[in-house]
Structure formats: structure tokens, C-alpha cells
Tab-separated table of C-alpha atoms and ligand atoms in Angstrom:
chain	number	residue	atom	x	y	z
A	2	MET	CA	16.441	-42.860	49.871
A	3	ALA	CA	14.769	-40.534	47.354
A	4	GLU	CA	15.856	-36.888	47.402
A	5	ARG	CA	12.899	-34.900	48.790
A	6	ARG	CA	14.469	-31.479	48.765
A	7	GLN	CA	13.481	-29.147	45.965
A	8	CYS	CA	14.487	-25.733	44.727
A	9	VAL	CA	12.490	-22.708	43.718
A	10	VAL	CA	13.692	-20.384	40.987
A	11	ILE	CA	12.708	-16.808	41.779
A	12	PHE	CA	12.691	-14.417	38.833
A	13	GLU	CA	13.240	-10.719	38.398
A	14	SER	CA	10.760	-10.328	35.575
A	15	THR	CA	7.537	-11.947	34.468
A	16	TYR	CA	8.897	-12.406	30.956
A	17	ASP	CA	11.884	-14.330	32.297
A	18	ALA	CA	9.620	-16.489	34.440
A	19	THR	CA	7.404	-17.323	31.482
A	20	CYS	CA	10.262	-18.144	29.142
A	21	SER	CA	12.190	-20.101	31.762
A	22	ALA	CA	9.252	-22.415	32.346
A	23	ARG	CA	9.287	-23.262	28.661
A	24	LEU	CA	13.050	-23.516	28.394
A	25	ALA	CA	13.264	-25.893	31.314
A	26	LYS	CA	10.362	-28.021	30.122
A	27	ASN	CA	11.752	-28.220	26.609
A	28	ALA	CA	15.121	-29.254	28.001
A	29	GLY	CA	13.390	-32.174	29.710
A	30	PHE	CA	13.413	-30.969	33.311
A	31	GLU	CA	10.452	-31.678	35.491
A	32	ILE	CA	9.178	-28.312	36.638
A	33	ARG	CA	6.091	-26.756	38.094
A	34	MET	CA	5.147	-23.113	38.435
A	35	LEU	CA	4.008	-21.936	41.823
A	36	PRO	CA	3.412	-18.761	43.758
A	37	VAL	CA	6.743	-18.187	45.488
A	38	PRO	CA	6.430	-19.552	49.054
A	39	ARG	CA	6.309	-16.584	51.410
A	40	LYS	CA	9.077	-17.955	53.579
A	41	LEU	CA	11.435	-17.822	50.603
A	42	SER	CA	10.605	-14.424	49.237
A	43	SER	CA	7.851	-11.918	48.907
A	44	ASP	CA	9.416	-10.575	45.714
A	45	CYS	CA	7.656	-12.182	42.812
A	46	ASN	CA	4.430	-14.018	42.266
A	47	MET	CA	5.867	-16.490	39.799
A	48	GLY	CA	8.286	-19.161	40.925
A	49	MET	CA	9.454	-22.383	39.326
A	50	VAL	CA	9.961	-25.548	41.328
A	51	ILE	CA	12.740	-27.845	40.192
A	52	ALA	CA	14.303	-30.971	41.638
A	53	PHE	CA	17.206	-30.325	43.977
A	54	LEU	CA	19.437	-32.496	41.840
A	55	ASP	CA	18.683	-30.416	38.726
A	56	LYS	CA	19.771	-27.181	40.369
A	57	ALA	CA	23.165	-26.810	38.710
A	58	GLN	CA	21.945	-27.798	35.267
A	59	VAL	CA	18.896	-25.531	35.388
A	60	ALA	CA	21.084	-22.685	36.650
A	61	SER	CA	23.439	-23.050	33.738
A	62	LEU	CA	20.569	-23.311	31.245
A	63	LEU	CA	18.991	-20.101	32.542
A	64	GLU	CA	22.309	-18.333	32.701
A	65	LYS	CA	22.875	-19.145	29.060
A	66	HIS	CA	19.661	-17.252	28.299
A	67	ASP	CA	20.577	-14.267	30.505
A	68	VAL	CA	17.716	-14.952	32.881
A	69	GLU	CA	17.985	-12.895	36.063
A	70	CYS	CA	17.021	-15.191	38.918
A	71	ARG	CA	17.934	-16.743	42.254
A	72	ILE	CA	17.606	-20.426	43.041
A	73	VAL	CA	16.612	-21.163	46.609
A	74	GLU	CA	16.397	-24.486	48.391
A	75	TRP	CA	12.914	-25.402	49.545
A	76	SER	CA	11.418	-28.181	51.638
A	77	PRO	CA	7.645	-28.068	51.346
A	78	GLU	CA	5.796	-28.301	54.664
B	7	MET	CA	-18.939	-4.107	-10.842
B	8	PRO	CA	-21.316	-2.347	-8.448
B	9	SER	CA	-24.765	-1.025	-9.269
B	10	ILE	CA	-26.420	2.132	-7.929
B	11	GLY	CA	-28.661	1.396	-4.939
B	12	ILE	CA	-31.423	3.362	-3.205
B	13	GLY	CA	-30.165	6.731	-1.988
B	14	GLY	CA	-27.627	6.981	-4.745
B	15	GLN	CA	-24.967	4.845	-3.142
B	16	GLU	CA	-23.426	2.088	-5.113
B	17	THR	CA	-23.912	-1.372	-3.749
B	18	GLY	CA	-21.669	-4.379	-3.871
B	19	ILE	CA	-22.500	-8.055	-4.105
B	20	GLY	CA	-25.867	-8.956	-2.554
B	21	GLY	CA	-26.920	-5.334	-2.295
B	22	ASN	CA	-24.668	-4.591	0.668
B	23	PRO	CA	-23.107	-1.140	0.771
B	24	LEU	CA	-19.856	-1.259	-1.100
B	25	LEU	CA	-16.826	-0.564	1.017
B	26	VAL	CA	-13.561	0.161	-0.682
B	27	TYR	CA	-11.121	0.713	2.129
B	28	LEU	CA	-8.202	2.956	1.221
B	29	ASN	CA	-7.256	4.184	4.685
B	30	ASN	CA	-4.671	1.584	5.635
B	31	ALA	CA	-2.328	4.266	6.933
B	32	ALA	CA	-4.841	4.820	9.743
B	33	THR	CA	-5.364	1.139	10.469
B	34	SER	CA	-5.531	-2.094	8.513
B	35	ARG	CA	-9.237	-2.868	8.503
B	36	LYS	CA	-9.155	-6.465	7.408
B	37	LYS	CA	-6.995	-8.796	9.492
B	38	PRO	CA	-5.773	-12.297	8.720
B	39	GLU	CA	-8.424	-14.831	9.785
B	40	CYS	CA	-6.080	-16.240	12.439
B	41	VAL	CA	-6.152	-12.877	14.259
B	42	TYR	CA	-9.904	-13.067	14.846
B	43	GLN	CA	-9.599	-16.683	15.897
B	44	ALA	CA	-6.746	-16.078	18.334
B	45	MET	CA	-8.560	-13.219	20.036
B	46	ASP	CA	-11.823	-15.128	20.245
B	47	SER	CA	-10.073	-18.175	21.597
B	48	PHE	CA	-8.175	-16.162	24.201
B	49	MET	CA	-11.351	-14.449	25.366
B	50	ARG	CA	-13.369	-17.657	25.581
B	51	ASP	CA	-10.844	-20.284	26.564
B	52	VAL	CA	-8.152	-18.464	28.556
B	53	GLY	CA	-9.546	-15.146	29.700
B	54	VAL	CA	-7.380	-14.618	32.801
B	55	SER	CA	-4.698	-12.056	33.664
B	56	PRO	CA	-1.089	-13.038	33.067
B	57	TYR	CA	1.521	-12.787	35.855
B	58	ARG	CA	-1.051	-12.458	38.641
B	59	SER	CA	-1.076	-16.164	39.396
B	60	VAL	CA	0.656	-19.311	38.165
B	61	ASP	CA	-2.281	-21.560	37.339
B	62	SER	CA	-2.294	-22.979	33.873
B	63	PRO	CA	-4.574	-20.380	32.241
B	64	ALA	CA	-2.396	-17.602	33.696
B	65	MET	CA	0.736	-19.288	32.371
B	66	GLU	CA	-0.954	-19.645	29.006
B	67	ALA	CA	-1.790	-15.932	28.996
B	68	ALA	CA	1.817	-15.142	29.940
B	69	GLY	CA	3.015	-17.474	27.197
B	70	ILE	CA	0.871	-15.719	24.590
B	71	ILE	CA	2.532	-12.405	25.447
B	72	ALA	CA	6.008	-13.944	25.520
B	73	ASP	CA	5.344	-15.397	22.071
B	74	ALA	CA	4.197	-12.060	20.678
B	75	ARG	CA	7.357	-10.478	22.085
B	76	THR	CA	9.647	-13.113	20.648
B	77	LYS	CA	8.021	-13.033	17.221
B	78	LEU	CA	8.197	-9.250	17.019
B	79	ALA	CA	11.838	-9.303	18.117
B	80	CYS	CA	12.495	-11.807	15.346
B	81	LEU	CA	10.702	-9.642	12.763
B	82	PHE	CA	12.802	-6.607	13.742
B	83	GLY	CA	16.069	-8.550	13.968
B	84	VAL	CA	16.305	-7.943	17.723
B	85	GLU	CA	18.307	-10.570	19.557
B	86	ASP	CA	16.775	-10.192	23.015
B	87	ALA	CA	12.970	-10.032	23.143
B	88	ARG	CA	13.152	-8.256	26.520
B	89	GLN	CA	13.973	-5.116	24.550
B	90	ILE	CA	10.445	-5.091	23.102
B	91	VAL	CA	8.072	-3.171	25.363
B	92	PHE	CA	4.348	-3.468	24.751
B	93	GLY	CA	1.849	-0.715	25.335
B	94	GLY	CA	-1.439	0.529	23.999
B	95	SER	CA	-0.227	2.252	20.845
B	96	CYS	CA	2.630	3.669	18.873
B	97	THR	CA	1.748	6.981	20.505
B	98	GLU	CA	2.488	5.451	23.899
B	99	GLY	CA	5.831	4.145	22.653
B	100	LEU	CA	6.759	7.575	21.316
B	101	ASN	CA	5.726	9.254	24.571
B	102	LEU	CA	7.792	6.788	26.580
B	103	ALA	CA	10.869	7.449	24.464
B	104	ILE	CA	10.510	11.228	24.277
B	105	LYS	CA	9.436	11.928	27.856
B	106	GLY	CA	11.671	9.226	29.238
B	107	ILE	CA	14.864	10.508	27.625
B	108	LEU	CA	14.596	14.294	27.444
B	109	GLN	CA	15.626	16.317	30.468
B	110	PRO	CA	15.362	20.027	31.217
B	111	ALA	CA	17.061	22.242	28.616
B	112	ASP	CA	17.892	19.321	26.310
B	113	HIS	CA	17.926	19.819	22.572
B	114	VAL	CA	16.185	17.498	20.128
B	115	VAL	CA	16.423	17.301	16.353
B	116	ILE	CA	13.382	16.090	14.426
B	117	THR	CA	12.342	15.988	10.783
B	118	SER	CA	9.700	18.261	9.278
B	119	LEU	CA	7.348	15.314	8.851
B	120	GLU	CA	6.482	14.325	12.395
B	121	HIS	CA	3.024	13.141	13.400
B	122	ASN	CA	1.350	14.869	16.335
B	123	SER	CA	2.239	11.842	18.441
B	124	VAL	CA	5.783	13.266	18.298
B	125	MET	CA	4.945	16.990	18.090
B	126	ARG	CA	2.565	17.083	21.031
B	127	PRO	CA	4.835	15.360	23.581
B	128	LEU	CA	7.593	17.705	22.410
B	129	SER	CA	5.325	20.748	22.774
B	130	ALA	CA	4.484	19.614	26.293
B	131	LEU	CA	8.199	19.310	27.110
B	132	ILE	CA	8.951	22.752	25.657
B	133	GLN	CA	6.498	24.046	28.266
B	134	GLU	CA	7.411	21.749	31.129
B	135	ARG	CA	11.149	21.197	30.708
B	136	GLY	CA	12.282	24.073	28.509
B	137	ILE	CA	13.613	21.780	25.803
B	138	ALA	CA	14.589	23.159	22.383
B	139	VAL	CA	13.510	21.562	19.099
B	140	SER	CA	15.097	21.940	15.650
B	141	ARG	CA	13.518	20.608	12.464
B	142	ALA	CA	15.469	19.295	9.483
B	143	LYS	CA	14.195	20.330	6.058
B	144	VAL	CA	12.586	18.056	3.490
B	145	ASP	CA	12.658	18.189	-0.305
B	146	SER	CA	9.543	18.502	-2.457
B	147	GLU	CA	8.900	14.732	-2.327
B	148	GLY	CA	9.115	14.643	1.455
B	149	ARG	CA	12.657	13.286	1.802
B	150	THR	CA	14.611	14.559	4.796
B	151	ASP	CA	17.729	16.540	3.948
B	152	MET	CA	20.416	14.668	5.883
B	153	SER	CA	23.046	17.378	5.605
B	154	ASP	CA	20.600	19.870	7.087
B	155	LEU	CA	19.809	17.394	9.861
B	156	GLU	CA	23.494	16.931	10.604
B	157	SER	CA	24.067	20.688	10.728
B	158	LEU	CA	21.411	20.990	13.449
B	159	LEU	CA	23.162	18.636	15.890
B	160	THR	CA	24.827	20.418	18.804
B	161	GLY	CA	26.577	19.379	21.984
B	162	LYS	CA	23.218	19.654	23.760
B	163	THR	CA	21.334	17.352	21.378
B	164	ARG	CA	19.987	14.465	23.440
B	165	LEU	CA	17.728	12.843	20.863
B	166	VAL	CA	17.031	12.650	17.134
B	167	VAL	CA	13.564	11.616	15.949
B	168	MET	CA	12.675	10.426	12.453
B	169	PRO	CA	9.661	8.599	11.022
B	170	HIS	CA	10.547	5.514	9.004
B	171	ALA	CA	7.982	6.744	6.490
B	172	SER	CA	5.699	9.760	6.433
B	173	ASN	CA	2.005	9.163	7.049
B	174	VAL	CA	1.240	12.138	4.807
B	175	THR	CA	3.420	11.685	1.730
B	176	GLY	CA	4.368	8.034	2.215
B	177	THR	CA	8.023	8.965	1.726
B	178	ILE	CA	10.459	6.404	3.096
B	179	GLN	CA	13.077	8.258	5.128
B	180	PRO	CA	16.843	7.675	5.164
B	181	VAL	CA	16.797	5.954	8.568
B	182	GLU	CA	19.900	3.894	7.797
B	183	ASP	CA	21.952	7.048	7.089
B	184	CYS	CA	20.432	8.773	10.080
B	185	ALA	CA	21.276	5.818	12.336
B	186	GLU	CA	24.887	5.889	11.116
B	187	LEU	CA	25.110	9.623	11.722
B	188	CYS	CA	23.606	9.361	15.202
B	189	ARG	CA	25.935	6.509	16.103
B	190	ARG	CA	28.922	8.574	14.940
B	191	LYS	CA	27.778	11.614	16.934
B	192	GLY	CA	26.770	9.594	19.991
B	193	VAL	CA	23.149	10.810	19.963
B	194	PRO	CA	20.300	8.309	20.444
B	195	LEU	CA	17.910	7.898	17.515
B	196	LEU	CA	14.182	7.308	17.925
B	197	VAL	CA	12.398	6.009	14.828
B	198	ASP	CA	8.625	6.203	14.434
B	199	ALA	CA	7.791	3.023	12.525
B	200	ALA	CA	4.002	3.432	12.691
B	201	GLN	CA	3.698	3.342	8.905
B	202	THR	CA	6.311	0.703	8.151
B	203	ALA	CA	6.316	-2.084	10.749
B	204	GLY	CA	5.146	-5.209	8.947
B	205	CYS	CA	5.297	-3.735	5.448
B	206	LEU	CA	8.871	-2.561	5.015
B	207	PRO	CA	11.840	-4.736	5.973
B	208	LEU	CA	14.072	-3.328	8.707
B	209	ASP	CA	16.847	-5.154	10.531
B	210	LEU	CA	17.708	-3.601	13.875
B	211	GLY	CA	20.576	-6.058	14.093
B	212	THR	CA	22.399	-4.123	11.388
B	213	VAL	CA	20.814	-0.644	11.560
B	214	PRO	CA	21.843	0.930	14.872
B	215	ILE	CA	18.518	2.479	15.880
B	216	ASP	CA	18.243	3.071	19.646
B	217	MET	CA	14.477	3.150	20.028
B	218	LEU	CA	11.737	2.248	17.568
B	219	ALA	CA	8.050	2.876	18.199
B	220	PHE	CA	5.554	0.607	16.458
B	221	SER	CA	1.838	0.368	15.954
B	222	GLY	CA	0.351	-3.115	16.221
B	223	HIS	CA	-2.783	-2.385	14.224
B	224	LYS	CA	-1.523	-0.971	10.947
B	225	GLY	CA	0.959	-2.945	8.820
B	226	LEU	CA	1.430	-5.513	11.573
B	227	MET	CA	-2.263	-6.368	11.089
B	228	GLY	CA	-3.024	-6.894	14.770
B	229	PRO	CA	-5.994	-5.309	16.529
B	230	GLN	CA	-6.244	-1.717	17.720
B	231	GLY	CA	-4.981	-1.108	21.247
B	232	VAL	CA	-1.536	-2.660	20.818
B	233	GLY	CA	1.761	-0.983	20.062
B	234	GLY	CA	4.971	-0.230	21.875
B	235	LEU	CA	8.636	0.534	21.774
B	236	TYR	CA	11.868	-1.307	21.058
B	237	ILE	CA	14.609	-0.077	23.404
B	238	ARG	CA	18.225	-0.957	22.634
B	239	LYS	CA	20.237	-2.384	25.558
B	240	GLY	CA	21.954	0.401	27.438
B	241	VAL	CA	19.334	3.018	26.529
B	242	ASP	CA	17.298	3.687	29.628
B	243	PRO	CA	14.287	5.977	29.320
B	244	LYS	CA	12.401	6.682	32.533
B	245	PRO	CA	9.114	4.747	32.691
B	246	LEU	CA	6.039	6.627	31.563
B	247	LYS	CA	3.776	4.796	33.975
B	248	HIS	CA	4.305	3.086	37.299
B	249	GLY	CA	2.309	0.319	38.902
B	250	GLY	CA	1.788	-3.383	39.378
B	251	THR	CA	3.776	-5.778	37.219
B	252	GLY	CA	3.437	-9.090	39.035
B	253	SER	CA	7.181	-9.000	39.770
B	254	ASN	CA	9.106	-7.648	42.763
B	255	SER	CA	5.803	-7.125	44.497
B	256	ALA	CA	7.372	-6.532	47.922
B	257	SER	CA	8.815	-3.278	46.678
B	258	GLU	CA	6.844	-0.092	46.327
B	259	LYS	CA	9.398	1.042	43.765
B	260	GLN	CA	9.141	0.348	40.045
B	261	PRO	CA	11.194	-2.744	39.093
B	262	GLY	CA	14.415	-2.183	37.176
B	263	SER	CA	14.235	-5.247	34.945
B	264	VAL	CA	12.913	-4.957	31.397
B	265	PRO	CA	10.289	-5.275	30.062
B	266	ASP	CA	8.451	-5.159	33.436
B	267	ARG	CA	9.913	-1.730	34.192
B	268	TYR	CA	7.789	-0.264	31.408
B	269	GLU	CA	4.719	-2.504	31.458
B	270	SER	CA	2.682	-1.699	34.550
B	271	GLY	CA	-0.971	-2.639	34.644
B	272	THR	CA	-2.875	-5.604	33.266
B	273	PRO	CA	-1.765	-5.921	29.651
B	274	ASN	CA	-4.033	-6.092	26.626
B	275	THR	CA	-3.681	-9.856	26.364
B	276	PRO	CA	-6.537	-10.357	23.872
B	277	GLY	CA	-4.896	-7.741	21.666
B	278	LEU	CA	-1.480	-9.329	22.024
B	279	ALA	CA	-2.974	-12.739	21.195
B	280	GLY	CA	-4.222	-11.151	17.983
B	281	LEU	CA	-0.865	-9.521	17.296
B	282	SER	CA	0.927	-12.799	17.907
B	283	ALA	CA	-1.288	-14.544	15.356
B	284	ALA	CA	-0.752	-11.691	12.893
B	285	LEU	CA	3.006	-12.104	13.324
B	286	ASP	CA	2.691	-15.793	12.439
B	287	TYR	CA	0.840	-14.791	9.319
B	288	ILE	CA	3.459	-12.178	8.396
B	289	GLY	CA	6.184	-14.734	9.073
B	290	THR	CA	4.607	-17.094	6.551
B	291	VAL	CA	3.838	-14.513	3.882
B	292	THR	CA	7.091	-12.555	4.567
B	293	VAL	CA	7.498	-8.799	4.770
B	294	GLN	CA	9.301	-8.873	1.426
B	295	ALA	CA	6.234	-10.332	-0.296
B	296	ILE	CA	3.924	-7.879	1.491
B	297	ARG	CA	6.131	-5.036	0.288
B	298	ALA	CA	6.117	-6.410	-3.282
B	299	GLY	CA	2.293	-6.511	-3.254
B	300	ILE	CA	2.100	-2.927	-2.047
B	301	ILE	CA	4.562	-1.805	-4.736
B	302	GLU	CA	2.384	-3.423	-7.401
B	303	LEU	CA	-0.755	-1.649	-6.146
B	304	GLY	CA	1.193	1.568	-5.644
B	305	ASN	CA	2.431	1.627	-9.221
B	306	ILE	CA	-1.157	1.409	-10.456
B	307	MET	CA	-2.160	4.163	-8.035
B	308	LEU	CA	0.724	6.437	-9.051
B	309	ASP	CA	0.118	5.960	-12.790
B	310	GLY	CA	-3.606	6.493	-12.343
B	311	LEU	CA	-3.321	9.624	-10.215
B	312	ARG	CA	-0.771	11.137	-12.606
B	313	GLY	CA	-3.171	10.608	-15.484
B	314	ILE	CA	-6.096	12.477	-13.897
B	315	ASP	CA	-6.452	16.126	-14.859
B	316	GLY	CA	-6.020	18.587	-12.027
B	317	VAL	CA	-4.518	16.114	-9.551
B	318	THR	CA	-1.305	17.203	-7.815
B	319	LEU	CA	0.505	14.424	-6.028
B	320	HIS	CA	2.421	15.444	-2.899
B	321	GLY	CA	4.986	12.724	-2.453
B	322	PRO	CA	7.497	10.465	-4.165
B	323	SER	CA	7.171	9.841	-7.875
B	324	SER	CA	8.397	6.268	-7.524
B	325	MET	CA	7.266	3.358	-5.376
B	326	ALA	CA	10.897	2.743	-4.497
B	327	ASP	CA	10.505	5.666	-2.061
B	328	ASN	CA	6.881	5.184	-1.028
B	329	VAL	CA	5.410	2.933	1.659
B	330	GLY	CA	1.935	2.907	0.045
B	331	VAL	CA	0.501	6.280	1.058
B	332	PHE	CA	-0.647	8.809	-1.574
B	333	SER	CA	-1.587	12.391	-0.792
B	334	PHE	CA	-3.018	14.694	-3.411
B	335	THR	CA	-4.903	17.906	-3.952
B	336	MET	CA	-7.144	18.803	-6.892
B	337	ALA	CA	-7.103	22.074	-8.782
B	338	SER	CA	-10.191	24.165	-7.982
B	339	ARG	CA	-11.835	21.342	-6.042
B	340	ASP	CA	-12.546	21.207	-2.334
B	341	ILE	CA	-10.874	17.947	-1.317
B	342	ALA	CA	-13.315	17.444	1.582
B	343	GLU	CA	-16.185	17.511	-0.890
B	344	VAL	CA	-14.330	15.097	-3.127
B	345	ALA	CA	-13.805	12.754	-0.153
B	346	ASP	CA	-17.445	13.061	0.839
B	347	HIS	CA	-18.589	12.261	-2.696
B	348	LEU	CA	-16.275	9.251	-2.939
B	349	GLN	CA	-17.545	7.916	0.348
B	350	HIS	CA	-21.231	8.661	0.029
B	351	ARG	CA	-21.701	7.768	-3.584
B	352	HIS	CA	-19.119	5.086	-4.064
B	353	GLY	CA	-18.292	3.642	-0.634
B	354	ILE	CA	-14.637	4.626	-0.917
B	355	ILE	CA	-12.998	5.324	2.418
B	356	ALA	CA	-10.077	7.740	2.256
B	357	ARG	CA	-8.783	10.334	4.702
B	358	VAL	CA	-8.986	14.044	4.123
B	359	GLY	CA	-7.334	16.949	5.924
B	360	LEU	CA	-4.170	17.077	7.994
B	361	GLN	CA	-3.913	13.396	9.051
B	362	CYS	CA	-2.810	14.480	12.578
B	363	SER	CA	0.340	15.936	11.021
B	364	PRO	CA	0.134	19.724	10.662
B	365	ALA	CA	3.947	19.948	10.731
B	366	ALA	CA	4.290	17.729	7.673
B	367	HIS	CA	1.672	19.724	5.775
B	368	LYS	CA	3.485	22.953	6.600
B	369	ALA	CA	6.664	21.431	5.223
B	370	ILE	CA	5.123	20.331	1.920
B	371	GLY	CA	3.017	23.470	1.516
B	372	THR	CA	-0.447	21.966	1.996
B	373	PHE	CA	-1.304	23.538	5.352
B	374	PRO	CA	-4.014	24.305	6.507
B	375	ASP	CA	-6.298	22.557	4.007
B	376	GLY	CA	-4.312	19.352	3.918
B	377	THR	CA	-4.661	16.649	1.313
B	378	LEU	CA	-6.860	13.778	0.308
B	379	ARG	CA	-4.941	10.667	1.292
B	380	VAL	CA	-5.464	7.158	0.005
B	381	SER	CA	-3.373	4.337	1.397
B	382	VAL	CA	-3.134	0.703	0.392
B	383	GLY	CA	-2.295	-2.294	2.525
B	384	HIS	CA	-1.648	-5.999	2.286
B	385	HIS	CA	-5.349	-6.777	1.876
B	386	SER	CA	-6.059	-4.098	-0.732
B	387	MET	CA	-7.017	-5.359	-4.176
B	388	ILE	CA	-6.107	-4.126	-7.638
B	389	GLU	CA	-9.846	-3.852	-8.408
B	390	GLU	CA	-10.288	-1.477	-5.473
B	391	VAL	CA	-7.492	0.791	-6.653
B	392	GLU	CA	-8.843	0.777	-10.211
B	393	TYR	CA	-12.399	1.448	-8.989
B	394	PHE	CA	-11.197	4.410	-6.923
B	395	LEU	CA	-9.221	5.817	-9.859
B	396	GLN	CA	-12.191	5.443	-12.174
B	397	LYS	CA	-14.557	7.224	-9.773
B	398	LEU	CA	-12.060	10.006	-9.151
B	399	GLU	CA	-11.577	10.514	-12.854
B	400	GLU	CA	-15.337	10.648	-13.456
B	401	MET	CA	-15.763	13.504	-11.008
C	507	PLP	C1	3.608	8.391	11.517
C	507	PLP	C2	2.703	8.017	12.641
C	507	PLP	N1	3.173	8.028	13.905
C	507	PLP	C3	2.410	7.685	14.949
C	507	PLP	C4	1.100	7.301	14.789
C	507	PLP	C5	0.296	6.928	15.988
C	507	PLP	O1	-0.077	5.601	15.951
C	507	PLP	P1	-1.158	5.030	17.007
C	507	PLP	O2	-2.445	5.693	16.628
C	507	PLP	O3	-1.161	3.567	16.794
C	507	PLP	O4	-0.707	5.422	18.348
C	507	PLP	C6	0.552	7.276	13.500
C	507	PLP	C7	-0.871	6.903	13.307
C	507	PLP	O5	-1.526	7.326	12.425
C	507	PLP	C8	1.387	7.624	12.403
C	507	PLP	O6	0.904	7.606	11.160
């Protein structure tokens, strides 16, 4: 069965959000920017959806670039 | 060359008023074509605020700013683009650094050449926070005396400020030596790079400057309304302004992460689109080549000015020490009248007076009348310099 769970990356700064979207795309991950779902956080307007299975790899990519973020599991309604 | 038109003003090709722009120290008038295009395209095709939503135009706007930040970091040799903070001007960058670092009763050491964008924030802090300011001496060509500067440092010195080059004399300052000294003494150094960013190479990766304020619209050839401050990691000025950033919106407190901490309010995205395009242009041409062009024009200017009777040059005698700014006075001539004549009769735009820098004029002995200043830039032409010299000589 296909994995339906996703993750949302929540950023500390707008610059990090912007650059992370590019980094992840350029590294071949399927991503989409979205307003962070309210049930996850009310912190930041810019979130990045990634596949659940990419979580570890995206985390290590962003860590390499000193991006301050949290990655939260998300099942869209 | 030009002919005399109706009203006594010389006209250029097609009868248009001739405009010989020699005020590049104030702003670079002509921009690379890509700057106009980038701004026009942003305004027409993107047009939205960055960070306030995540639709594709908003992400494009955010990307334009991220690009400008990355390119400027690259130009300055800064590893992490987050350390580049954008604002409306170099003045804003200087205010952020000065007001954000200095606390009550702190001591600050400056040079004798500071622009009012340094002097006025300091004057305000003398009033408001009781800070003390000491000024290092300069020699007759406007070079800061480093041993005098060192002798002024005390245990209470919280900041040293130095322009990378003077906007009055054009003199390039010993920022490398000053950075070394400040590092040794453990005092942060703020450099005012208004006159040099984009036209004089500087590598912040090797020169340990703590904060560097820049103007986007002079040598960087972007539009007016952009500038900012580089802040080294670990240096933490208090924000100058507080407000919405699009991040950490649940909190009523200013975010701690850079650059958001210092960039409240909708940014000047059209301006940053222009700056980003200008940085591409500079990247292709290279700062080294821009500097070489300015040296070539400057040598003609220096030789010409030296050859005109009655002209006294207030600044370096060699282009090795000059960023492309030439200040002079004329024996028994009112320099304002000279400037007026050059502009009205010959379409030559120069700047007369104190150039917002009374302190520098006091130091070089030209206060309160000031000087007539001509300044060349990347888009200046040899013909313009020669035309100016010819008209000045004819007077
Ligand atoms: C040495 C120096 N510092 C600061 C500034 C202020 O720059 P801006 O007008 O871009 O704020 C100028 C502008 O003329 C300058 O020449």
C-alpha cells in the first residue's frame, strides 16, 4: 500500500524556508510549499511538505546547510 | 563635441541638454540594462509580497531576495548569506550597527572622516546614552593615522568605526590594519563601505571586519532604496526596528533568527530585484575590472586637475589610494559659482559644499565652505572627464 503520510518542515526564518525549497528541489525531492497547517504550528507562514519516506534524507540535507527547522508528521484531512 | 544651444547651455546629440554626470559618489546614475529589466519584470510579472504567502509568485519574490543575499555574500566573501541584512540604505545599516551595539557610557573610536550617517547617530547617543566618542587623526591626504587610532582605544571602547573610503577625499582607508588591530584588542569594527562596495575588492573571509554597511545604489549599481549591513556571526546588535517578518508569527516578540530579526516590514523587493541583477552584472565584469576602469579615469582626472592653475586638490596624489572621488578648491573662486557655471552652461553635474560630511571637512581644513567634488563610476567615460577638465580650465 502506498505511504500516505507526509511531513511538514517548519522553518525559523523566511530565508531558510526559501533556500530550503530550492535545495530540496535541486536534490530531486518532491516538495511543495504550503502555509503551515494550524494544527501543526502557528509559528511560521511558510512550510514545506515532503514525503514521509524522505524525512531522514531531507533532514540531513537541511542540517548540512545549517537550516533551523523542525520536521513534523502530517496527515492531510 | 557639443554646441551651444538656446539659453547658453551646451547641447548634446540631437539637441538634448548635455548631461555629464560626475556625481557617482552620491549615486550611480546609469545602471546596467539588466537592472531596469529586472525591476520592470518584478513589478509587472511578480508584484506580490514575499513571505506573506506560499503561492508561486510569493515564492518567486522570496527567491529574488534570497538570490540577492547570496550574490552579495559571494561578492563580499561571506560564507553564510544569512549574515547579510537588507534595509533601505547604508544609513540604515550604520544606524543598526551603532545604535544596536552601543550601550550607556560606552566609548567609541571613529576616524576624522565620518559621514553624517555615522556622526548623527553618534550625536544622538551622546545625548541619549552618554556615550563618549574619540576621533583618530588623518594626514593631509585623508589617510587615518593608525597609531593615533590605537592610542585612543581604552577598556571602555565598545566599537571602532572606519569608512572604507572617504566620500570627501576619496582616500582608501587602512581597513585591513584596523581590522587586525580590533581583532587583537577584542573590539568590534564597523566599516562604512558606502563608497567602495562594488568598486573596490574586499574579502570579509580574510579581513576580520565585524560589521560592514553598504549602499546598494552607488558602486553596486542597484536602485536607490536598498542597502544594509553585514553582521559577522556572534556579533549581535539589537534590532533597529521591530515588526512583521512572516516568521514566528505566533509570537509578539521579535524573532531571534537572522536575517529576519533585523528585517521587519515588507521589503523593497523591486529594489532587491534590481540589486540582484546588478550583482550578476558585477559578477560578469568583475570588481577588479571595474576598479581598473576607475583607476584609468582617475589618472586622467588627477593629471588634469593638477595642471589647472589655482586648483588645490584635497586628497590622495595617486589612484592607488583613491576610490574615484576628487575634491578641490580654487584660489579666489567661489566653488558654488564654479559648480553652477559647470552645470548651467555645460551640463556637468558635480557636488559642491560639505557632502554631508562636516567632520571630514574640518579634518582636512575645508570647513565650512567645503569643496567641489567630482566622482567617477563604472559608467563614466574618458570623454566626460576630458570635457569637464576642458571646461574647468576655460573658466
Ligand atoms: C561615506 C558614506 N557613508 C554613508 C552614506 C549614506 O549612504 P545612503 O545615502 O545610501 O544611506 C554615504 C552616502 O553618500 C557615504 O558617502
